């Protein structure tokens, strides 16, 4: 999965699940202060990302460190690379 | 202790006939039925009844996402009806967070669609990880009340009644008591309900639904009629603003009516069968509470859902107290049985009848059934001074509720 595919899929989650306009979805956007998510949304964000990317991240400690959209792109990228490493 | 007087100063509805007071009344005035054939229900094995009175879910995106995410269909209806009622009452938003304003809103259960969705998501793989965070808030028994309170920022008494088809009227009764006792100044009261095959199915398995009119849905339900064969489920919400009399007078509020009497009681005899004796007790207690004699009532808005047994019992109870002197009608022919919302929606219709001095008839009452005879059944709109009304609701669990209002 390319970097751009990860960005597009992640942004789609924010557009569809959280009804956030496309132009607000910049890599540096803070998911709480800029995009308005709260603690309940984070639960739904994890569910949506799991579904979108076919990954299991619910119990990942690193989820707690996510602050910006770039953090999510990097996090998913790392998980995907880890998975690819395991399968090869 | 001097009890306070309680008046109604705002009303709002989402109904199968429309999502505003204007469209609801227009539907009643023109004798329209909102009942239609439910093609999508024909796939359920064993479902006999394929008719219902759906309301339209619209403008829900006007509710901000973070408020809306905890609302199932019925809570959206409740919030929309509550907003209308509040606007109608002209109560300033600043007063909502004083601690003296609350809400009591009832329903049969939480959002049936959301409950269904939870099991659809969870059960195939016994997997909880797919569940959205806010599903429980849509499913809980007090979902309508909690969502309205959160959305409007109410900080007073917040509660939900859960008495199936008497939930809405019990909520109004509870609000009446809270204000009478001086515990609150304003309570938003009412009920909310949503259609779902599991809801109609719960009546269908008891053979309480209408199943003979699937090809002619506008002809059912038929309250008090010789050819009635059961109820038809509807959905929506009705919310009333109840206010302490002096509080309303001080701000020069429009007053629809004063609530003067209320009673709720159990039959103690059967879970699903209506019981004439306890209905009589309930109506008599409401009249005593209002310090009124039966002949002082100008109109009775019956519960009458179109079931053979329920209508017979209610007709018998009304006949014993009121004889054939007082006009009686049921609105189930127009909007079906909106279950937990019915008490509030139909009370609102009755208040509008008081305002307009007109009585709307029982739709589909073509020939009064012999076991429902002896009442002053209204089958055509009647112009009449309506200064006092009595509203009935009867529910599974043997629960009865009756409320008396008068014009002031």
Tab-separated table of C-alpha atoms in Angstrom:
chain	number	residue	atom	x	y	z
A	1	UNK	CA	0.000	0.000	0.000
A	2	UNK	CA	1.431	3.366	-1.036
A	3	UNK	CA	1.732	6.405	1.180
A	4	UNK	CA	-0.903	8.188	-0.921
A	5	UNK	CA	-3.350	5.296	-0.573
A	6	UNK	CA	-2.958	5.450	3.198
A	7	UNK	CA	-3.594	9.213	3.166
A	8	UNK	CA	-6.633	8.875	0.908
A	9	UNK	CA	-8.201	6.041	2.912
A	10	UNK	CA	-7.574	7.795	6.232
A	11	UNK	CA	-8.999	11.061	4.979
A	12	UNK	CA	-12.057	9.209	3.676
A	13	UNK	CA	-12.681	7.937	7.222
A	14	UNK	CA	-12.648	11.514	8.501
A	15	UNK	CA	-14.971	12.686	5.748
A	16	UNK	CA	-17.467	9.848	6.060
A	17	UNK	CA	-17.417	8.980	9.756
A	18	UNK	CA	-16.834	12.441	11.181
A	19	UNK	CA	-18.343	14.618	8.453
A	20	UNK	CA	-15.222	16.796	8.208
A	21	UNK	CA	-14.704	18.829	5.040
A	22	UNK	CA	-11.878	17.766	2.761
A	23	UNK	CA	-10.008	21.071	2.903
A	24	UNK	CA	-9.505	20.742	6.658
A	25	UNK	CA	-7.704	17.429	6.251
A	26	UNK	CA	-4.100	18.611	6.174
A	27	UNK	CA	-1.283	16.421	7.539
A	28	UNK	CA	-0.614	18.786	10.422
A	29	UNK	CA	-4.276	19.023	11.491
A	30	UNK	CA	-4.665	18.164	15.182
A	31	UNK	CA	-7.479	15.646	15.482
A	32	UNK	CA	-8.808	17.114	18.740
A	33	UNK	CA	-8.254	20.862	18.485
A	34	UNK	CA	-8.464	21.345	14.711
A	35	UNK	CA	-10.860	18.584	13.658
A	36	UNK	CA	-13.006	18.562	16.812
A	37	UNK	CA	-12.868	14.867	17.713
A	38	UNK	CA	-13.337	13.807	21.334
A	39	UNK	CA	-12.748	10.676	23.396
A	40	UNK	CA	-15.840	8.870	22.025
A	41	UNK	CA	-14.747	9.664	18.467
A	42	UNK	CA	-11.398	8.026	19.103
A	43	UNK	CA	-13.146	4.714	19.790
A	44	UNK	CA	-14.985	5.096	16.478
A	45	UNK	CA	-11.827	6.198	14.694
A	46	UNK	CA	-10.095	2.982	15.736
A	47	UNK	CA	-13.106	0.886	14.597
A	48	UNK	CA	-13.195	2.707	11.245
A	49	UNK	CA	-9.434	2.444	10.658
A	50	UNK	CA	-9.502	-1.262	11.508
A	51	UNK	CA	-12.262	-1.782	8.971
A	52	UNK	CA	-10.670	0.396	6.310
A	53	UNK	CA	-7.181	-1.061	6.497
A	54	UNK	CA	-7.959	-4.587	7.697
A	55	UNK	CA	-5.716	-4.172	10.740
A	56	UNK	CA	-6.149	-4.765	14.468
A	57	UNK	CA	-5.014	-1.700	16.399
A	58	UNK	CA	-7.501	-1.562	19.276
A	59	UNK	CA	-4.963	-2.708	21.861
A	60	UNK	CA	-1.967	-0.906	20.382
A	61	UNK	CA	-0.423	1.395	22.992
A	62	UNK	CA	0.825	3.704	20.240
A	63	UNK	CA	-2.750	4.713	19.383
A	64	UNK	CA	-2.668	6.881	22.493
A	65	UNK	CA	0.142	8.994	21.040
A	66	UNK	CA	-1.786	9.987	17.932
A	67	UNK	CA	-2.383	13.730	17.730
A	68	UNK	CA	-2.337	14.730	14.062
A	69	UNK	CA	-3.404	13.225	10.762
A	70	UNK	CA	0.291	12.726	9.912
A	71	UNK	CA	0.593	10.650	13.110
A	72	UNK	CA	-2.184	8.384	11.797
A	73	UNK	CA	-0.590	8.073	8.346
A	74	UNK	CA	2.735	7.133	9.980
A	75	UNK	CA	1.100	4.750	12.427
A	76	UNK	CA	-0.836	2.887	9.733
A	77	UNK	CA	2.210	2.823	7.490
A	78	UNK	CA	4.297	1.269	10.251
A	79	UNK	CA	1.617	-1.358	11.007
A	80	UNK	CA	1.274	-2.182	7.336
A	81	UNK	CA	5.065	-2.500	6.949
A	82	UNK	CA	5.203	-4.718	10.043
A	83	UNK	CA	2.459	-6.938	8.599
A	84	UNK	CA	4.247	-7.081	5.246
A	85	UNK	CA	7.472	-8.063	7.046
A	86	UNK	CA	5.704	-10.856	8.910
A	87	UNK	CA	4.079	-12.283	5.801
A	88	UNK	CA	7.342	-12.247	3.819
B	1	UNK	CA	-48.915	22.144	51.282
B	2	UNK	CA	-50.364	24.258	48.525
B	3	UNK	CA	-49.985	22.422	45.220
B	4	UNK	CA	-48.938	24.468	42.195
B	5	UNK	CA	-51.035	24.741	39.052
B	6	UNK	CA	-49.628	23.260	35.850
B	7	UNK	CA	-50.213	24.581	32.341
B	8	UNK	CA	-49.112	23.584	28.842
B	9	UNK	CA	-47.271	26.372	27.034
B	10	UNK	CA	-45.611	24.679	24.063
B	11	UNK	CA	-46.162	21.758	21.702
B	12	UNK	CA	-44.165	20.017	18.991
B	13	UNK	CA	-44.549	16.859	16.928
B	14	UNK	CA	-43.058	14.513	14.397
B	15	UNK	CA	-45.879	12.293	13.144
B	16	UNK	CA	-46.762	9.985	10.269
B	17	UNK	CA	-48.923	12.853	8.950
B	18	UNK	CA	-46.079	15.368	8.997
B	19	UNK	CA	-43.183	16.796	10.954
B	20	UNK	CA	-44.853	19.936	12.248
B	21	UNK	CA	-48.006	20.924	14.105
B	22	UNK	CA	-49.322	22.491	10.878
B	23	UNK	CA	-48.920	19.403	8.710
B	24	UNK	CA	-50.228	17.118	11.463
B	25	UNK	CA	-53.391	19.157	11.903
B	26	UNK	CA	-53.883	19.513	8.169
B	27	UNK	CA	-53.752	15.718	7.886
B	28	UNK	CA	-56.359	15.329	10.627
B	29	UNK	CA	-58.544	18.044	9.161
B	30	UNK	CA	-58.560	16.464	5.730
B	31	UNK	CA	-59.151	12.985	7.149
B	32	UNK	CA	-55.928	11.579	5.729
B	33	UNK	CA	-54.512	8.161	6.664
B	34	UNK	CA	-50.725	7.783	6.880
B	35	UNK	CA	-50.911	4.000	6.779
B	36	UNK	CA	-49.169	2.263	3.875
B	37	UNK	CA	-48.156	-1.166	2.650
B	38	UNK	CA	-44.674	-2.189	3.875
B	39	UNK	CA	-43.170	-4.127	0.983
B	40	UNK	CA	-39.913	-4.541	2.909
B	41	UNK	CA	-41.683	-6.505	5.654
B	42	UNK	CA	-42.922	-9.257	3.381
B	43	UNK	CA	-39.560	-11.036	3.677
B	44	UNK	CA	-40.112	-11.856	7.364
B	45	UNK	CA	-41.339	-15.392	7.892
B	46	UNK	CA	-44.499	-15.482	9.943
B	47	UNK	CA	-45.183	-11.726	9.767
B	48	UNK	CA	-48.896	-11.401	9.051
B	49	UNK	CA	-49.190	-7.628	9.140
B	50	UNK	CA	-47.572	-5.696	6.285
B	51	UNK	CA	-48.945	-2.257	7.084
B	52	UNK	CA	-47.551	0.644	9.099
B	53	UNK	CA	-47.652	4.409	9.468
B	54	UNK	CA	-44.076	5.634	9.001
B	55	UNK	CA	-42.911	9.147	9.781
B	56	UNK	CA	-40.321	10.845	7.609
B	57	UNK	CA	-36.806	11.209	8.965
B	58	UNK	CA	-35.596	14.536	7.621
B	59	UNK	CA	-33.351	17.487	8.453
B	60	UNK	CA	-31.418	15.310	10.895
B	61	UNK	CA	-28.115	16.768	9.657
B	62	UNK	CA	-29.167	20.079	11.193
B	63	UNK	CA	-28.316	18.423	14.506
B	64	UNK	CA	-24.529	18.688	14.925
B	65	UNK	CA	-22.729	15.375	14.471
B	66	UNK	CA	-21.441	15.134	18.015
B	67	UNK	CA	-24.987	15.482	19.341
B	68	UNK	CA	-26.503	13.295	16.623
B	69	UNK	CA	-24.097	10.371	17.035
B	70	UNK	CA	-25.844	9.231	20.232
B	71	UNK	CA	-29.306	9.459	18.686
B	72	UNK	CA	-31.191	6.648	17.039
B	73	UNK	CA	-34.187	7.430	14.844
B	74	UNK	CA	-36.568	7.945	17.794
B	75	UNK	CA	-34.242	10.334	19.604
B	76	UNK	CA	-33.919	12.455	16.472
B	77	UNK	CA	-37.723	12.612	16.350
B	78	UNK	CA	-37.790	13.568	20.043
B	79	UNK	CA	-35.167	16.299	19.657
B	80	UNK	CA	-36.963	17.763	16.650
B	81	UNK	CA	-40.316	17.734	18.477
B	82	UNK	CA	-38.690	19.239	21.593
B	83	UNK	CA	-37.125	22.055	19.556
B	84	UNK	CA	-40.529	22.873	18.072
B	85	UNK	CA	-42.190	22.806	21.487
B	86	UNK	CA	-39.551	25.023	23.004
B	87	UNK	CA	-39.762	27.525	20.151
B	88	UNK	CA	-43.553	27.489	20.463
B	89	UNK	CA	-43.326	28.210	24.201
B	90	UNK	CA	-40.937	31.143	23.608
B	91	UNK	CA	-38.971	30.157	26.697
B	92	UNK	CA	-35.587	31.855	26.615
B	93	UNK	CA	-32.708	29.363	26.151
B	94	UNK	CA	-30.956	30.897	29.173
B	95	UNK	CA	-33.562	29.362	31.471
B	96	UNK	CA	-32.846	25.809	30.366
B	97	UNK	CA	-29.737	25.405	32.490
B	98	UNK	CA	-31.144	26.934	35.680
B	99	UNK	CA	-31.732	23.537	37.269
B	100	UNK	CA	-35.458	24.302	37.363
B	101	UNK	CA	-36.095	22.919	33.864
B	102	UNK	CA	-36.031	19.212	33.086
B	103	UNK	CA	-37.542	16.604	30.815
B	104	UNK	CA	-39.470	13.364	31.162
B	105	UNK	CA	-39.768	11.504	27.872
B	106	UNK	CA	-40.908	7.933	27.528
B	107	UNK	CA	-40.737	5.147	24.990
B	108	UNK	CA	-41.388	1.437	24.846
B	109	UNK	CA	-37.640	0.780	24.690
B	110	UNK	CA	-34.500	2.257	23.150
B	111	UNK	CA	-34.054	2.621	19.410
B	112	UNK	CA	-35.184	-0.696	17.947
B	113	UNK	CA	-33.123	-0.201	14.785
B	114	UNK	CA	-29.993	0.479	16.797
B	115	UNK	CA	-30.620	-2.525	19.044
B	116	UNK	CA	-31.058	-4.638	15.924
B	117	UNK	CA	-27.844	-3.192	14.432
B	118	UNK	CA	-25.862	-4.050	17.565
B	119	UNK	CA	-26.815	-7.695	17.302
B	120	UNK	CA	-26.241	-7.742	13.538
B	121	UNK	CA	-22.721	-6.410	14.125
B	122	UNK	CA	-21.856	-8.424	17.197
B	123	UNK	CA	-23.425	-11.827	16.787
B	124	UNK	CA	-22.123	-13.342	13.557
B	125	UNK	CA	-18.568	-13.578	14.939
B	126	UNK	CA	-19.292	-12.861	18.602
B	127	UNK	CA	-17.105	-9.775	17.995
B	128	UNK	CA	-17.450	-6.606	20.077
B	129	UNK	CA	-14.671	-4.694	18.334
B	130	UNK	CA	-16.919	-3.523	15.497
B	131	UNK	CA	-19.337	-1.682	17.786
B	132	UNK	CA	-19.362	2.114	17.544
B	133	UNK	CA	-18.835	3.963	20.822
B	134	UNK	CA	-22.249	5.581	20.869
B	135	UNK	CA	-24.448	2.566	20.120
B	136	UNK	CA	-25.371	2.079	23.751
B	137	UNK	CA	-26.614	5.679	23.964
B	138	UNK	CA	-29.036	4.915	21.138
B	139	UNK	CA	-30.202	1.665	22.705
B	140	UNK	CA	-30.687	2.599	26.364
B	141	UNK	CA	-34.225	2.901	27.719
B	142	UNK	CA	-33.868	6.614	28.456
B	143	UNK	CA	-32.273	7.445	25.098
B	144	UNK	CA	-34.908	10.001	24.020
B	145	UNK	CA	-34.881	11.789	27.356
B	146	UNK	CA	-31.096	11.801	27.719
B	147	UNK	CA	-30.557	13.020	24.165
B	148	UNK	CA	-33.094	15.833	24.489
B	149	UNK	CA	-31.571	16.884	27.819
B	150	UNK	CA	-28.027	16.874	26.443
B	151	UNK	CA	-28.986	18.627	23.234
B	152	UNK	CA	-30.881	21.413	24.980
B	153	UNK	CA	-28.534	21.649	27.947
B	154	UNK	CA	-31.216	20.849	30.517
B	155	UNK	CA	-29.863	20.549	34.053
B	156	UNK	CA	-33.008	19.870	36.055
B	157	UNK	CA	-34.930	16.636	36.609
B	158	UNK	CA	-34.236	14.203	33.737
B	159	UNK	CA	-36.115	10.908	33.548
B	160	UNK	CA	-37.764	8.429	31.224
B	161	UNK	CA	-40.985	6.545	31.599
B	162	UNK	CA	-41.089	3.016	30.223
B	163	UNK	CA	-44.640	1.737	30.169
B	164	UNK	CA	-45.020	0.653	26.538
B	165	UNK	CA	-48.009	2.408	24.986
B	166	UNK	CA	-48.698	4.480	28.114
B	167	UNK	CA	-45.125	5.851	28.262
B	168	UNK	CA	-45.925	9.214	26.650
B	169	UNK	CA	-48.925	9.968	28.830
B	170	UNK	CA	-47.157	8.736	31.954
B	171	UNK	CA	-44.363	11.184	31.110
B	172	UNK	CA	-46.853	14.050	31.006
B	173	UNK	CA	-48.338	12.813	34.283
B	174	UNK	CA	-44.906	12.654	35.881
B	175	UNK	CA	-44.112	16.192	34.712
B	176	UNK	CA	-47.450	17.372	36.085
B	177	UNK	CA	-46.624	15.900	39.489
B	178	UNK	CA	-43.101	17.366	39.550
B	179	UNK	CA	-44.381	20.876	38.877
B	180	UNK	CA	-47.389	20.518	41.193
B	181	UNK	CA	-45.034	19.577	44.001
B	182	UNK	CA	-42.841	22.605	43.296
B	183	UNK	CA	-39.815	20.509	42.343
B	184	UNK	CA	-39.459	22.066	38.872
B	185	UNK	CA	-40.797	25.126	37.010
B	186	UNK	CA	-40.690	23.689	33.492
B	187	UNK	CA	-40.654	20.112	32.225
B	188	UNK	CA	-40.530	19.001	28.599
B	189	UNK	CA	-42.734	15.925	28.530
B	190	UNK	CA	-43.786	13.380	25.985
B	191	UNK	CA	-42.846	10.255	24.138
B	192	UNK	CA	-40.966	8.916	21.153
B	193	UNK	CA	-41.092	5.710	19.174
B	194	UNK	CA	-39.796	4.235	15.937
B	195	UNK	CA	-41.067	1.649	13.525
B	196	UNK	CA	-39.242	-1.607	13.103
B	197	UNK	CA	-40.320	-5.104	12.060
B	198	UNK	CA	-39.286	-6.405	15.472
B	199	UNK	CA	-41.734	-3.978	17.102
B	200	UNK	CA	-44.670	-4.812	14.845
B	201	UNK	CA	-43.575	-8.445	15.096
B	202	UNK	CA	-43.958	-8.411	18.882
B	203	UNK	CA	-47.656	-7.569	18.430
B	204	UNK	CA	-47.988	-9.817	15.394
B	205	UNK	CA	-47.036	-12.966	17.285
B	206	UNK	CA	-49.846	-12.172	19.738
B	207	UNK	CA	-52.296	-11.765	16.829
B	208	UNK	CA	-52.844	-8.169	17.921
B	209	UNK	CA	-51.938	-6.583	14.563
B	210	UNK	CA	-54.137	-5.847	11.594
B	211	UNK	CA	-53.513	-8.462	8.894
B	212	UNK	CA	-56.655	-8.372	6.721
B	213	UNK	CA	-55.945	-5.054	5.055
B	214	UNK	CA	-52.444	-5.493	3.627
B	215	UNK	CA	-53.791	-4.722	0.138
B	216	UNK	CA	-56.003	-1.855	1.341
B	217	UNK	CA	-53.837	-0.210	4.007
B	218	UNK	CA	-55.857	3.008	4.223
B	219	UNK	CA	-58.775	1.008	5.595
B	220	UNK	CA	-56.951	-0.003	8.753
B	221	UNK	CA	-56.759	0.305	11.720
B	222	UNK	CA	-60.472	0.593	12.408
B	223	UNK	CA	-61.004	1.649	16.037
B	224	UNK	CA	-64.409	0.590	17.438
B	225	UNK	CA	-65.481	-0.698	13.985
B	226	UNK	CA	-67.258	-3.975	13.350
B	227	UNK	CA	-64.544	-5.027	10.881
B	228	UNK	CA	-61.523	-4.080	12.992
B	229	UNK	CA	-58.830	-6.720	13.158
B	230	UNK	CA	-55.932	-5.244	15.105
B	231	UNK	CA	-53.499	-2.397	15.479
B	232	UNK	CA	-51.098	-0.806	13.003
B	233	UNK	CA	-47.791	0.493	14.305
B	234	UNK	CA	-46.735	4.082	13.718
B	235	UNK	CA	-43.808	6.210	14.844
B	236	UNK	CA	-42.853	9.734	15.789
B	237	UNK	CA	-42.666	11.956	18.818
B	238	UNK	CA	-44.815	14.431	20.696
B	239	UNK	CA	-43.344	16.874	23.212
B	240	UNK	CA	-45.232	19.309	25.440
B	241	UNK	CA	-43.813	22.107	27.545
B	242	UNK	CA	-45.383	21.916	30.999
B	243	UNK	CA	-44.957	25.013	33.127
B	244	UNK	CA	-45.901	26.209	36.572
B	245	UNK	CA	-48.897	28.532	36.170
B	246	UNK	CA	-47.452	31.654	37.864
B	247	UNK	CA	-44.194	31.180	35.979
B	248	UNK	CA	-46.121	31.138	32.692
B	249	UNK	CA	-48.284	34.118	33.643
B	250	UNK	CA	-45.246	36.151	34.680
B	251	UNK	CA	-43.733	35.852	31.222
B	252	UNK	CA	-47.091	36.319	29.503
B	253	UNK	CA	-46.923	32.881	27.856
B	254	UNK	CA	-49.531	31.459	25.533
B	255	UNK	CA	-51.397	28.774	27.511
B	256	UNK	CA	-52.991	25.871	25.649
B	257	UNK	CA	-54.625	24.337	28.705
B	258	UNK	CA	-54.257	23.551	32.374
B	259	UNK	CA	-53.680	19.956	33.437
B	260	UNK	CA	-56.143	19.389	36.233
B	261	UNK	CA	-56.220	15.645	36.749
B	262	UNK	CA	-54.137	12.559	36.236
B	263	UNK	CA	-54.090	8.957	37.282
B	264	UNK	CA	-52.123	5.872	36.409
B	265	UNK	CA	-52.734	2.390	37.769
B	266	UNK	CA	-52.215	-1.290	37.074
B	267	UNK	CA	-54.802	-3.912	36.278
B	268	UNK	CA	-53.031	-6.567	38.268
B	269	UNK	CA	-54.816	-9.137	36.175
B	270	UNK	CA	-53.139	-9.815	32.819
B	271	UNK	CA	-49.951	-8.852	30.979
B	272	UNK	CA	-51.535	-8.190	27.579
B	273	UNK	CA	-55.325	-8.177	27.974
B	274	UNK	CA	-56.988	-4.830	28.623
B	275	UNK	CA	-59.184	-4.679	31.684
B	276	UNK	CA	-62.362	-2.614	31.852
B	277	UNK	CA	-62.562	-2.475	35.670
B	278	UNK	CA	-59.113	-0.949	36.084
B	279	UNK	CA	-59.724	1.443	33.168
B	280	UNK	CA	-62.837	2.691	34.974
B	281	UNK	CA	-60.810	3.125	38.153
B	282	UNK	CA	-58.132	5.067	36.289
B	283	UNK	CA	-60.539	7.454	34.551
B	284	UNK	CA	-62.521	7.997	37.751
B	285	UNK	CA	-59.369	8.786	39.714
B	286	UNK	CA	-58.271	11.297	37.067
B	287	UNK	CA	-61.708	12.940	37.252
B	288	UNK	CA	-61.581	13.040	41.060
B	289	UNK	CA	-58.082	14.481	40.912
B	290	UNK	CA	-59.475	17.190	38.608
B	291	UNK	CA	-62.468	17.625	40.946
B	292	UNK	CA	-64.749	17.137	37.986
B	293	UNK	CA	-67.829	15.066	37.368
B	294	UNK	CA	-68.078	13.022	34.133
B	295	UNK	CA	-70.631	15.325	32.499
B	296	UNK	CA	-68.138	18.187	32.665
B	297	UNK	CA	-65.881	16.479	30.097
B	298	UNK	CA	-66.429	17.795	26.548
B	299	UNK	CA	-64.347	15.255	24.645
B	300	UNK	CA	-62.604	11.929	25.236
B	301	UNK	CA	-59.579	11.060	23.124
B	302	UNK	CA	-59.621	7.285	23.335
B	303	UNK	CA	-56.668	4.936	23.314
B	304	UNK	CA	-58.648	2.597	20.966
B	305	UNK	CA	-56.051	0.987	18.723
B	306	UNK	CA	-58.385	-1.197	16.679
B	307	UNK	CA	-57.770	-4.461	18.501
B	308	UNK	CA	-60.927	-6.505	19.098
B	309	UNK	CA	-60.391	-6.945	22.831
B	310	UNK	CA	-58.841	-3.589	23.759
B	311	UNK	CA	-61.503	-1.482	22.056
B	312	UNK	CA	-64.302	-3.506	23.654
B	313	UNK	CA	-62.875	-2.983	27.139
B	314	UNK	CA	-62.280	0.746	26.648
B	315	UNK	CA	-65.717	1.306	25.088
B	316	UNK	CA	-67.275	-0.552	28.027
B	317	UNK	CA	-65.331	1.516	30.543
B	318	UNK	CA	-66.195	4.841	28.882
B	319	UNK	CA	-69.858	3.810	28.610
B	320	UNK	CA	-70.051	2.960	32.290
B	321	UNK	CA	-68.740	6.365	33.369
B	322	UNK	CA	-69.930	8.717	30.621
B	323	UNK	CA	-72.781	6.848	28.913
B	324	UNK	CA	-73.406	8.264	25.449
B	325	UNK	CA	-73.155	11.890	26.504
B	326	UNK	CA	-69.535	12.695	25.740
B	327	UNK	CA	-68.049	12.705	22.216
B	328	UNK	CA	-65.335	10.057	21.760
B	329	UNK	CA	-62.803	9.531	18.996
B	330	UNK	CA	-59.521	7.756	18.403
B	331	UNK	CA	-56.820	9.066	16.055
B	332	UNK	CA	-55.222	5.666	15.398
B	333	UNK	CA	-57.019	5.436	12.022
B	334	UNK	CA	-55.028	8.483	10.875
B	335	UNK	CA	-51.583	7.829	12.338
B	336	UNK	CA	-51.606	4.221	13.500
B	337	UNK	CA	-50.474	3.399	16.997
B	338	UNK	CA	-47.383	5.422	17.769
B	339	UNK	CA	-46.962	3.357	20.953
B	340	UNK	CA	-44.845	5.229	23.517
B	341	UNK	CA	-45.377	8.477	21.621
B	342	UNK	CA	-49.143	8.075	21.214
B	343	UNK	CA	-50.187	9.615	24.530
B	344	UNK	CA	-48.267	12.798	23.819
B	345	UNK	CA	-49.045	13.107	20.093
B	346	UNK	CA	-52.762	12.497	20.642
B	347	UNK	CA	-52.887	14.800	23.671
B	348	UNK	CA	-51.415	17.535	21.470
B	349	UNK	CA	-54.096	16.845	18.843
B	350	UNK	CA	-56.724	17.101	21.580
B	351	UNK	CA	-55.320	20.467	22.728
B	352	UNK	CA	-55.598	21.714	19.149
B	353	UNK	CA	-59.201	20.502	19.046
B	354	UNK	CA	-59.770	22.625	22.177
B	355	UNK	CA	-58.135	25.592	20.505
B	356	UNK	CA	-60.174	25.238	17.315
B	357	UNK	CA	-63.387	24.018	18.993
B	358	UNK	CA	-63.650	21.110	16.608
B	359	UNK	CA	-63.573	17.355	17.214
B	360	UNK	CA	-61.762	15.185	14.707
B	361	UNK	CA	-63.431	11.844	14.065
B	362	UNK	CA	-62.316	8.225	14.269
B	363	UNK	CA	-61.132	7.379	10.752
B	364	UNK	CA	-62.388	4.048	9.346
B	365	UNK	CA	-65.230	3.826	11.840
B	366	UNK	CA	-67.869	2.890	9.262
B	367	UNK	CA	-70.082	0.665	11.374
B	368	UNK	CA	-69.804	0.694	15.141
B	369	UNK	CA	-69.221	-2.781	16.488
B	370	UNK	CA	-72.040	-3.941	18.792
B	371	UNK	CA	-69.505	-4.493	21.590
B	372	UNK	CA	-68.377	-0.867	21.280
B	373	UNK	CA	-71.865	0.643	20.994
B	374	UNK	CA	-73.555	3.042	23.370
B	375	UNK	CA	-70.941	5.805	23.111
B	376	UNK	CA	-71.128	9.138	21.348
B	377	UNK	CA	-68.784	8.022	18.563
B	378	UNK	CA	-67.574	10.848	16.330
B	379	UNK	CA	-67.381	9.769	12.683
B	380	UNK	CA	-67.315	13.195	11.014
B	381	UNK	CA	-65.644	16.434	12.129
B	382	UNK	CA	-67.899	18.159	14.648
B	383	UNK	CA	-67.787	21.847	15.532
B	384	UNK	CA	-68.271	22.084	19.295
B	385	UNK	CA	-67.026	24.183	22.198
B	386	UNK	CA	-64.332	21.969	23.735
B	387	UNK	CA	-63.239	23.307	27.110
B	388	UNK	CA	-62.282	20.061	28.820
B	389	UNK	CA	-60.777	16.829	27.576
B	390	UNK	CA	-59.850	13.425	28.915
B	391	UNK	CA	-57.045	11.445	27.276
B	392	UNK	CA	-56.620	7.696	27.779
B	393	UNK	CA	-53.662	5.389	27.237
B	394	UNK	CA	-53.530	1.677	28.029
B	395	UNK	CA	-50.463	-0.500	27.775
B	396	UNK	CA	-48.953	-3.957	27.965
B	397	UNK	CA	-48.223	-4.807	31.552
B	398	UNK	CA	-51.793	-3.912	32.480
B	399	UNK	CA	-50.884	-0.241	32.780
B	400	UNK	CA	-53.552	2.450	32.485
B	401	UNK	CA	-53.177	6.231	32.330
B	402	UNK	CA	-55.774	9.004	32.047
B	403	UNK	CA	-55.228	12.757	31.980
B	404	UNK	CA	-57.695	15.650	32.234
B	405	UNK	CA	-57.097	19.140	30.809
B	406	UNK	CA	-59.184	22.289	30.754
B	407	UNK	CA	-59.036	25.521	28.859
B	408	UNK	CA	-58.226	28.638	30.883
